[in-house]
PDB file of C-alpha atoms in Angstrom:
ATOM      1  CA  MET A   3     -18.295  49.784 -71.367  1.00 91.00           C
ATOM      2  CA  ILE A   4     -16.411  48.662 -68.250  1.00 94.00           C
ATOM      3  CA  THR A   5     -17.314  51.950 -66.563  1.00 95.00           C
ATOM      4  CA  ASP A   6     -20.951  51.223 -67.380  1.00 96.00           C
ATOM      5  CA  PHE A   7     -20.659  47.747 -65.850  1.00 97.00           C
ATOM      6  CA  LYS A   8     -19.067  49.198 -62.708  1.00 97.00           C
ATOM      7  CA  ASN A   9     -21.840  51.780 -62.376  1.00 97.00           C
ATOM      8  CA  LEU A  10     -24.636  49.241 -62.938  1.00 98.00           C
ATOM      9  CA  TYR A  11     -23.253  46.609 -60.568  1.00 98.00           C
ATOM     10  CA  SER A  12     -22.624  49.274 -57.930  1.00 98.00           C
ATOM     11  CA  ARG A  13     -26.141  50.663 -58.373  1.00 98.00           C
ATOM     12  CA  ASP A  14     -27.810  47.275 -58.068  1.00 98.00           C
ATOM     13  CA  LEU A  15     -25.687  45.987 -55.198  1.00 98.00           C
ATOM     14  CA  THR A  16     -26.450  49.248 -53.378  1.00 98.00           C
ATOM     15  CA  ARG A  17     -30.140  48.544 -54.023  1.00 98.00           C
ATOM     16  CA  LEU A  18     -29.695  45.029 -52.647  1.00 98.00           C
ATOM     17  CA  LYS A  19     -28.096  46.453 -49.513  1.00 98.00           C
ATOM     18  CA  THR A  20     -30.981  48.933 -49.170  1.00 98.00           C
ATOM     19  CA  GLU A  21     -33.624  46.218 -49.628  1.00 97.00           C
ATOM     20  CA  ILE A  22     -32.050  44.020 -46.955  1.00 98.00           C
ATOM     21  CA  ALA A  23     -31.725  47.012 -44.594  1.00 97.00           C
ATOM     22  CA  LEU A  24     -35.412  47.914 -45.097  1.00 96.00           C
ATOM     23  CA  TYR A  25     -36.591  44.733 -43.372  1.00 95.00           C
ATOM     24  CA  ASN A  26     -37.751  46.056 -40.011  1.00 91.00           C
ATOM     25  CA  ASP A  27     -37.910  42.584 -38.506  1.00 89.00           C
ATOM     26  CA  GLU A  28     -34.919  40.316 -39.044  1.00 90.00           C
ATOM     27  CA  LYS A  29     -37.139  37.230 -38.951  1.00 93.00           C
ATOM     28  CA  SER A  30     -39.039  38.506 -42.003  1.00 94.00           C
ATOM     29  CA  LEU A  31     -35.890  38.057 -44.098  1.00 96.00           C
ATOM     30  CA  TRP A  32     -36.298  34.296 -43.732  1.00 96.00           C
ATOM     31  CA  LEU A  33     -40.055  33.911 -44.268  1.00 94.00           C
ATOM     32  CA  VAL A  34     -41.508  31.841 -47.072  1.00 94.00           C
ATOM     33  CA  ASP A  35     -45.159  31.452 -47.963  1.00 90.00           C
ATOM     34  CA  LYS A  36     -47.228  29.534 -50.477  1.00 88.00           C
ATOM     35  CA  GLY A  37     -45.913  30.276 -53.934  1.00 87.00           C
ATOM     36  CA  ILE A  38     -42.742  31.869 -52.535  1.00 90.00           C
ATOM     37  CA  ALA A  39     -40.052  29.199 -52.438  1.00 91.00           C
ATOM     38  CA  ASN A  40     -37.045  31.273 -51.360  1.00 96.00           C
ATOM     39  CA  SER A  41     -36.676  33.780 -48.565  1.00 97.00           C
ATOM     40  CA  ALA A  42     -35.062  37.165 -49.154  1.00 97.00           C
ATOM     41  CA  GLY A  43     -32.181  36.078 -46.926  1.00 98.00           C
ATOM     42  CA  ASN A  44     -31.506  33.022 -49.076  1.00 98.00           C
ATOM     43  CA  LEU A  45     -31.805  35.022 -52.303  1.00 98.00           C
ATOM     44  CA  CYS A  46     -29.314  37.509 -50.875  1.00 98.00           C
ATOM     45  CA  LEU A  47     -26.891  34.691 -49.977  1.00 98.00           C
ATOM     46  CA  HIS A  48     -27.373  33.282 -53.478  1.00 98.00           C
ATOM     47  CA  LEU A  49     -26.499  36.598 -55.144  1.00 98.00           C
ATOM     48  CA  ILE A  50     -23.443  37.016 -52.923  1.00 98.00           C
ATOM     49  CA  GLY A  51     -22.311  33.481 -53.739  1.00 98.00           C
ATOM     50  CA  ASN A  52     -22.946  33.891 -57.454  1.00 98.00           C
ATOM     51  CA  LEU A  53     -21.010  37.148 -57.811  1.00 98.00           C
ATOM     52  CA  ASN A  54     -18.143  35.967 -55.641  1.00 98.00           C
ATOM     53  CA  ALA A  55     -17.911  32.681 -57.559  1.00 97.00           C
ATOM     54  CA  TYR A  56     -17.824  34.256 -60.999  1.00 97.00           C
ATOM     55  CA  ILE A  57     -16.585  37.838 -60.765  1.00 98.00           C
ATOM     56  CA  GLY A  58     -14.644  37.256 -57.544  1.00 97.00           C
ATOM     57  CA  ALA A  59     -12.902  34.001 -58.370  1.00 97.00           C
ATOM     58  CA  GLY A  60     -12.957  34.507 -62.145  1.00 95.00           C
ATOM     59  CA  LEU A  61     -11.886  38.132 -62.535  1.00 96.00           C
ATOM     60  CA  ALA A  62     -10.605  39.320 -59.150  1.00 97.00           C
ATOM     61  CA  LYS A  63      -8.799  35.993 -58.512  1.00 97.00           C
ATOM     62  CA  THR A  64     -10.017  35.856 -54.903  1.00 97.00           C
ATOM     63  CA  GLY A  65      -9.933  32.073 -54.646  1.00 96.00           C
ATOM     64  CA  TYR A  66     -13.559  32.087 -53.456  1.00 97.00           C
ATOM     65  CA  GLU A  67     -15.065  28.625 -53.095  1.00 96.00           C
ATOM     66  CA  ARG A  68     -18.791  28.428 -53.589  1.00 97.00           C
ATOM     67  CA  TYR A  69     -21.144  26.229 -51.586  1.00 97.00           C
ATOM     68  CA  ARG A  70     -24.300  26.808 -53.610  1.00 96.00           C
ATOM     69  CA  ASP A  71     -26.499  24.436 -51.591  1.00 96.00           C
ATOM     70  CA  LEU A  72     -25.852  26.509 -48.456  1.00 96.00           C
ATOM     71  CA  GLU A  73     -27.067  29.627 -50.237  1.00 97.00           C
ATOM     72  CA  PHE A  74     -30.557  28.109 -50.130  1.00 96.00           C
ATOM     73  CA  SER A  75     -30.389  26.030 -46.939  1.00 95.00           C
ATOM     74  CA  GLN A  76     -28.585  28.356 -44.515  1.00 95.00           C
ATOM     75  CA  LYS A  77     -31.032  30.278 -42.336  1.00 95.00           C
ATOM     76  CA  ASN A  78     -31.056  33.175 -39.914  1.00 93.00           C
ATOM     77  CA  THR A  79     -27.818  34.911 -40.904  1.00 97.00           C
ATOM     78  CA  PRO A  80     -28.108  38.237 -39.043  1.00 97.00           C
ATOM     79  CA  GLN A  81     -29.222  41.211 -41.118  1.00 97.00           C
ATOM     80  CA  LYS A  82     -26.050  43.152 -40.259  1.00 98.00           C
ATOM     81  CA  GLU A  83     -23.927  40.234 -41.430  1.00 98.00           C
ATOM     82  CA  LEU A  84     -25.819  40.070 -44.735  1.00 98.00           C
ATOM     83  CA  ILE A  85     -25.223  43.794 -45.239  1.00 98.00           C
ATOM     84  CA  LYS A  86     -21.505  43.376 -44.531  1.00 98.00           C
ATOM     85  CA  MET A  87     -21.369  40.479 -46.988  1.00 98.00           C
ATOM     86  CA  ILE A  88     -23.005  42.672 -49.644  1.00 98.00           C
ATOM     87  CA  GLU A  89     -20.472  45.440 -48.979  1.00 98.00           C
ATOM     88  CA  ASP A  90     -17.617  42.933 -49.274  1.00 98.00           C
ATOM     89  CA  THR A  91     -19.118  41.659 -52.532  1.00 98.00           C
ATOM     90  CA  MET A  92     -19.318  45.214 -53.853  1.00 98.00           C
ATOM     91  CA  ARG A  93     -15.579  45.598 -53.301  1.00 98.00           C
ATOM     92  CA  VAL A  94     -14.852  42.250 -54.961  1.00 98.00           C
ATOM     93  CA  VAL A  95     -16.975  43.107 -58.006  1.00 98.00           C
ATOM     94  CA  GLU A  96     -15.251  46.475 -58.325  1.00 98.00           C
ATOM     95  CA  MET A  97     -11.843  44.825 -58.016  1.00 98.00           C
ATOM     96  CA  GLY A  98     -12.769  42.253 -60.667  1.00 97.00           C
ATOM     97  CA  LEU A  99     -14.076  44.838 -63.096  1.00 97.00           C
ATOM     98  CA  ASN A 100     -11.065  47.081 -62.449  1.00 97.00           C
ATOM     99  CA  SER A 101      -8.796  44.216 -63.494  1.00 96.00           C
ATOM    100  CA  MET A 102     -10.240  44.225 -67.022  1.00 94.00           C
ATOM    101  CA  SER A 103      -9.536  46.119 -70.216  1.00 90.00           C
ATOM    102  CA  GLU A 104     -12.130  46.983 -72.849  1.00 91.00           C
ATOM    103  CA  ASN A 105     -10.473  44.507 -75.240  1.00 92.00           C
ATOM    104  CA  GLN A 106     -11.157  41.655 -72.813  1.00 92.00           C
ATOM    105  CA  LEU A 107     -14.914  42.091 -73.224  1.00 93.00           C
ATOM    106  CA  GLN A 108     -14.666  40.049 -76.446  1.00 93.00           C
ATOM    107  CA  GLU A 109     -12.573  37.311 -74.840  1.00 95.00           C
ATOM    108  CA  ASP A 110     -13.975  34.246 -73.120  1.00 95.00           C
ATOM    109  CA  PHE A 111     -15.011  34.611 -69.505  1.00 95.00           C
ATOM    110  CA  PRO A 112     -12.373  32.863 -67.349  1.00 95.00           C
ATOM    111  CA  VAL A 113     -14.903  30.516 -65.735  1.00 93.00           C
ATOM    112  CA  VAL A 114     -17.113  28.220 -67.798  1.00 92.00           C
ATOM    113  CA  ILE A 115     -20.583  28.648 -66.323  1.00 92.00           C
ATOM    114  CA  TRP A 116     -22.651  26.711 -68.831  1.00 92.00           C
ATOM    115  CA  ASP A 117     -21.649  23.914 -71.202  1.00 93.00           C
ATOM    116  CA  LYS A 118     -19.167  25.964 -73.209  1.00 95.00           C
ATOM    117  CA  PRO A 119     -17.109  29.154 -72.865  1.00 94.00           C
ATOM    118  CA  THR A 120     -18.996  32.433 -73.263  1.00 95.00           C
ATOM    119  CA  GLU A 121     -17.842  35.909 -74.127  1.00 95.00           C
ATOM    120  CA  MET A 122     -16.904  38.176 -71.222  1.00 96.00           C
ATOM    121  CA  GLY A 123     -19.384  40.924 -72.130  1.00 95.00           C
ATOM    122  CA  TYR A 124     -22.255  38.475 -72.528  1.00 96.00           C
ATOM    123  CA  THR A 125     -21.461  36.803 -69.205  1.00 97.00           C
ATOM    124  CA  LEU A 126     -21.252  40.123 -67.341  1.00 97.00           C
ATOM    125  CA  ILE A 127     -24.648  41.103 -68.787  1.00 97.00           C
ATOM    126  CA  HIS A 128     -26.081  37.732 -67.771  1.00 97.00           C
ATOM    127  CA  LEU A 129     -24.758  38.081 -64.205  1.00 98.00           C
ATOM    128  CA  LEU A 130     -26.173  41.599 -63.989  1.00 98.00           C
ATOM    129  CA  THR A 131     -29.624  40.516 -65.186  1.00 98.00           C
ATOM    130  CA  HIS A 132     -29.507  37.594 -62.731  1.00 98.00           C
ATOM    131  CA  LEU A 133     -28.797  40.106 -59.954  1.00 98.00           C
ATOM    132  CA  ASN A 134     -31.717  42.264 -61.116  1.00 98.00           C
ATOM    133  CA  TYR A 135     -34.100  39.317 -61.333  1.00 98.00           C
ATOM    134  CA  HIS A 136     -33.495  38.294 -57.737  1.00 98.00           C
ATOM    135  CA  LEU A 137     -33.356  41.911 -56.558  1.00 98.00           C
ATOM    136  CA  GLY A 138     -36.918  42.304 -57.832  1.00 97.00           C
ATOM    137  CA  GLN A 139     -37.945  39.136 -56.029  1.00 97.00           C
ATOM    138  CA  ILE A 140     -36.434  40.445 -52.782  1.00 97.00           C
ATOM    139  CA  ASN A 141     -38.258  43.762 -53.177  1.00 96.00           C
ATOM    140  CA  TYR A 142     -41.550  41.969 -53.715  1.00 94.00           C
ATOM    141  CA  HIS A 143     -40.854  39.554 -50.840  1.00 95.00           C
ATOM    142  CA  ARG A 144     -40.204  42.475 -48.494  1.00 94.00           C
ATOM    143  CA  ARG A 145     -43.418  44.240 -49.436  1.00 92.00           C
ATOM    144  CA  LEU A 146     -45.491  41.051 -49.172  1.00 90.00           C
ATOM    145  CA  LEU A 147     -44.049  39.343 -46.115  1.00 85.00           C
ATOM    146  CA  SER A 148     -42.223  41.912 -44.033  1.00 77.00           C
ATOM    147  CA  VAL A 149     -43.798  42.387 -40.619  1.00 66.00           C
ATOM    148  CA  ALA A 150     -45.307  45.879 -40.304  1.00 61.00           C
ATOM    149  CA  ASP A 151     -44.119  48.267 -37.610  1.00 49.00           C
TER     150      ASP A 151
END
């Protein structure tokens, strides 16, 4: 199961990196429009913060400190910097998942995210679906708001 998690997180973080790289105009990353509350850049920062806060600090023991408000208020981070941050996050996620054994999937996740402890496997599935949810939003954002060549 851990191998499956590694493959799925790697696949979807690679897709995130590809989506961010596909923006042909860096300014488009930060656009919002009616009915679209968050830019692709902010969603990307949010995913990076989320995975580093939970898998990074929780499993890889990176000591990462999250500033969630900045994930949605920070603007105009260069595209190349976002891509590097995704690549760094990929390494952190791999390190965190490599630190686990199959038996730990039934244990509590080391960070309480909601009101009470949750099982490791459940939490890793939740974090993966959260990544996918926002990845889909970024894909749609790019196709709707990205400036054409």
